mmCIF file of C-alpha atoms in Angstrom:
data_model
loop_
_atom_site.group_PDB
_atom_site.id
_atom_site.type_symbol
_atom_site.label_atom_id
_atom_site.label_comp_id
_atom_site.label_asym_id
_atom_site.label_seq_id
_atom_site.Cartn_x
_atom_site.Cartn_y
_atom_site.Cartn_z
ATOM 1 C CA MET A 1 24.019 63.354 34.633
ATOM 2 C CA GLY A 2 27.029 61.211 32.757
ATOM 3 C CA LEU A 3 27.396 60.436 29.455
ATOM 4 C CA LEU A 4 27.720 56.549 31.589
ATOM 5 C CA GLU A 5 25.163 56.775 32.759
ATOM 6 C CA THR A 6 22.827 57.773 29.755
ATOM 7 C CA ILE A 7 24.796 55.285 27.683
ATOM 8 C CA LYS A 8 23.307 52.461 30.391
ATOM 9 C CA GLN A 9 19.926 54.423 30.293
ATOM 10 C CA THR A 10 20.070 53.863 27.026
ATOM 11 C CA SER A 11 21.024 50.048 26.393
ATOM 12 C CA THR A 12 18.107 49.099 29.160
ATOM 13 C CA LYS A 13 15.668 50.480 27.037
ATOM 14 C CA ALA A 14 17.006 49.144 23.933
ATOM 15 C CA VAL A 15 16.512 46.369 24.853
ATOM 16 C CA ALA A 16 13.462 46.329 26.552
ATOM 17 C CA ALA A 17 12.504 47.508 23.648
ATOM 18 C CA GLY A 18 13.817 44.656 21.554
ATOM 19 C CA ASN A 19 12.362 42.143 24.458
ATOM 20 C CA PRO A 20 8.778 43.116 25.504
ATOM 21 C CA ALA A 21 7.424 40.269 27.022
ATOM 22 C CA GLN A 22 9.324 36.954 28.938
ATOM 23 C CA VAL A 23 8.151 33.874 28.852
ATOM 24 C CA LEU A 24 8.449 31.732 31.857
ATOM 25 C CA TYR A 25 7.211 27.562 33.587
ATOM 26 C CA GLY A 26 5.095 27.880 36.906
ATOM 27 C CA THR A 27 3.460 25.630 39.058
ATOM 28 C CA VAL A 28 -0.038 26.238 40.191
ATOM 29 C CA GLU A 29 0.237 25.703 43.883
ATOM 30 C CA LYS A 30 -3.183 26.886 44.838
ATOM 31 C CA ALA A 31 -6.075 26.904 42.406
ATOM 32 C CA ASP A 32 -8.833 29.661 43.972
ATOM 33 C CA PRO A 33 -7.843 31.693 45.039
ATOM 34 C CA LEU A 34 -5.303 31.634 42.378
ATOM 35 C CA GLU A 35 -1.249 30.620 43.234
ATOM 36 C CA ILE A 36 1.629 30.249 40.491
ATOM 37 C CA ARG A 37 5.070 29.489 42.150
ATOM 38 C CA ILE A 38 7.557 30.539 39.500
ATOM 39 C CA HIS A 39 10.762 29.635 41.344
ATOM 40 C CA GLU A 40 12.085 29.320 44.684
ATOM 41 C CA LYS A 41 12.068 33.141 46.088
ATOM 42 C CA LEU A 42 8.133 34.335 43.650
ATOM 43 C CA LYS A 43 4.947 33.152 43.712
ATOM 44 C CA LEU A 44 2.350 34.738 42.585
ATOM 45 C CA THR A 45 -1.007 36.045 43.856
ATOM 46 C CA GLU A 46 -4.291 36.574 41.891
ATOM 47 C CA GLU A 47 -4.301 39.897 41.934
ATOM 48 C CA PHE A 48 -0.408 39.733 39.307
ATOM 49 C CA LEU A 49 -2.448 37.658 36.702
ATOM 50 C CA ASP A 50 -4.461 37.940 34.029
ATOM 51 C CA VAL A 51 -5.043 34.006 32.533
ATOM 52 C CA ALA A 52 -6.733 33.226 29.511
ATOM 53 C CA LYS A 53 -9.621 32.137 29.359
ATOM 54 C CA HIS A 54 -9.872 28.773 27.673
ATOM 55 C CA LEU A 55 -7.876 27.546 31.176
ATOM 56 C CA THR A 56 -11.558 29.122 33.316
ATOM 57 C CA ARG A 57 -14.926 27.055 33.200
ATOM 58 C CA HIS A 58 -16.467 29.125 30.995
ATOM 59 C CA GLU A 59 -18.795 28.212 28.498
ATOM 60 C CA ARG A 60 -19.019 28.070 24.465
ATOM 61 C CA VAL A 61 -21.689 27.929 21.890
ATOM 62 C CA VAL A 62 -21.300 25.203 20.028
ATOM 63 C CA SER A 63 -22.908 22.352 16.845
ATOM 64 C CA ILE A 64 -22.488 18.970 16.696
ATOM 65 C CA GLN A 65 -22.496 16.607 13.775
ATOM 66 C CA TYR A 66 -22.214 12.925 14.421
ATOM 67 C CA GLU A 67 -23.089 9.285 13.070
ATOM 68 C CA ASN A 68 -22.797 6.181 13.823
ATOM 69 C CA PRO A 69 -24.408 2.827 12.370
ATOM 70 C CA LYS A 70 -27.882 1.736 14.067
ATOM 71 C CA THR A 71 -27.361 -1.286 14.935
ATOM 72 C CA TRP A 72 -24.876 0.606 17.806
ATOM 73 C CA THR A 73 -26.113 1.094 21.068
ATOM 74 C CA LYS A 74 -25.630 2.959 23.319
ATOM 75 C CA ALA A 75 -22.376 2.752 25.301
ATOM 76 C CA GLU A 76 -20.384 1.907 21.596
ATOM 77 C CA ILE A 77 -21.836 5.196 20.601
ATOM 78 C CA GLY A 78 -18.375 7.689 21.698
ATOM 79 C CA ASP A 79 -14.892 8.318 19.309
ATOM 80 C CA ALA A 80 -14.442 4.441 18.298
ATOM 81 C CA ASP A 81 -13.321 4.196 14.873
ATOM 82 C CA LYS A 82 -16.250 5.278 12.084
ATOM 83 C CA THR A 83 -14.749 2.482 9.528
ATOM 84 C CA THR A 84 -17.359 -0.146 10.932
ATOM 85 C CA SER A 85 -20.223 -0.880 8.089
ATOM 86 C CA SER A 86 -24.208 -1.243 8.633
ATOM 87 C CA ASN A 87 -26.674 -3.001 6.685
ATOM 88 C CA GLN A 88 -29.535 -1.186 8.075
ATOM 89 C CA GLY A 89 -27.977 2.627 7.511
ATOM 90 C CA PHE A 90 -26.602 5.808 10.385
ATOM 91 C CA SER A 91 -28.507 7.065 12.399
ATOM 92 C CA ASN A 92 -27.908 10.538 12.037
ATOM 93 C CA TYR A 93 -27.936 13.458 14.421
ATOM 94 C CA GLU A 94 -26.970 17.656 14.060
ATOM 95 C CA MET A 95 -27.583 19.912 17.926
ATOM 96 C CA LYS A 96 -26.819 23.382 16.167
ATOM 97 C CA TYR A 97 -26.259 26.170 19.246
ATOM 98 C CA ALA A 98 -25.929 23.545 21.998
ATOM 99 C CA LYS A 99 -23.826 25.332 24.865
ATOM 100 C CA MET A 100 -21.374 23.867 26.635
ATOM 101 C CA ILE A 101 -19.611 24.142 29.605
ATOM 102 C CA PHE A 102 -16.338 23.228 30.078
ATOM 103 C CA GLU A 103 -15.550 22.765 33.364
ATOM 104 C CA ASP A 104 -11.894 22.050 32.822
ATOM 105 C CA GLY A 105 -10.472 24.868 34.869
ATOM 106 C CA LEU A 106 -6.389 24.968 36.750
ATOM 107 C CA LYS A 107 -5.529 22.708 38.877
ATOM 108 C CA ILE A 108 -2.959 22.593 41.771
ATOM 109 C CA ASP A 109 0.505 20.741 40.648
ATOM 110 C CA ASP A 110 -0.505 21.612 36.555
ATOM 111 C CA ARG A 111 2.634 23.445 33.988
ATOM 112 C CA VAL A 112 2.018 26.696 33.064
ATOM 113 C CA VAL A 113 3.286 29.328 30.379
ATOM 114 C CA LEU A 114 2.666 32.619 31.040
ATOM 115 C CA LEU A 115 3.481 35.555 29.435
ATOM 116 C CA ARG A 116 5.728 38.571 31.806
ATOM 117 C CA ILE A 117 4.553 41.768 30.197
ATOM 118 C CA GLN A 118 7.107 44.736 30.124
ATOM 119 C CA GLY A 119 7.648 46.829 33.591
ATOM 120 C CA GLY A 120 7.025 43.432 34.912
ATOM 121 C CA HIS A 121 4.002 43.307 36.814
ATOM 122 C CA ARG A 122 1.492 41.814 35.275
ATOM 123 C CA PHE A 123 1.135 38.183 34.223
ATOM 124 C CA TYR A 124 -0.637 36.389 31.396
ATOM 125 C CA VAL A 125 -1.052 32.798 31.934
ATOM 126 C CA ILE A 126 -1.220 31.707 28.340
ATOM 127 C CA ASP A 127 -1.952 28.097 28.282
ATOM 128 C CA ARG A 128 -1.410 24.530 30.531
ATOM 129 C CA TYR A 129 1.742 21.748 29.212
ATOM 130 C CA ARG A 130 3.072 18.939 29.649
ATOM 131 C CA GLU A 131 7.141 17.434 29.201
ATOM 132 C CA GLY A 132 8.841 14.684 28.558
ATOM 133 C CA GLU A 133 7.290 11.550 28.989
ATOM 134 C CA ASN A 134 3.568 12.979 30.228
ATOM 135 C CA VAL A 135 3.195 14.606 26.629
ATOM 136 C CA TRP A 136 0.412 11.701 25.645
ATOM 137 C CA SER A 137 -0.613 10.544 29.009
ATOM 138 C CA TYR A 138 -3.883 10.819 30.962
ATOM 139 C CA PRO A 139 -4.235 10.939 34.631
ATOM 140 C CA LYS A 140 -5.344 7.985 36.124
ATOM 141 C CA GLU A 141 -8.703 7.595 37.782
ATOM 142 C CA LYS A 142 -8.165 7.697 41.275
#
């Protein structure tokens, strides 16, 4: 191996060592089986993907504590402002070890952030993202 080739290899390894993962952005084209488009020439299929658990259907055990004025109807209970005063007191609810099932897995057209692991054959989907004016918008019901 010549000196020039040795310098090239050393430089390549040095750059690679300083950049062990690369951040990529993609769009979900198919949910099951999962396919994510990175750009026109790169579409990743599920055999190359690891997905963060919070982006899949999963279960969590939680405890819930809630308080609302006793005068509220069931229709009023929710995430409404609780500054309302009540002369009849408050109802308290507490549920320990409740199982919640999160059904919101990746869907077609979700924009995702991925990490390309050094070596380039594994991609870790770390989260969804929104950009620009869509950051605080909620999907309209169809």
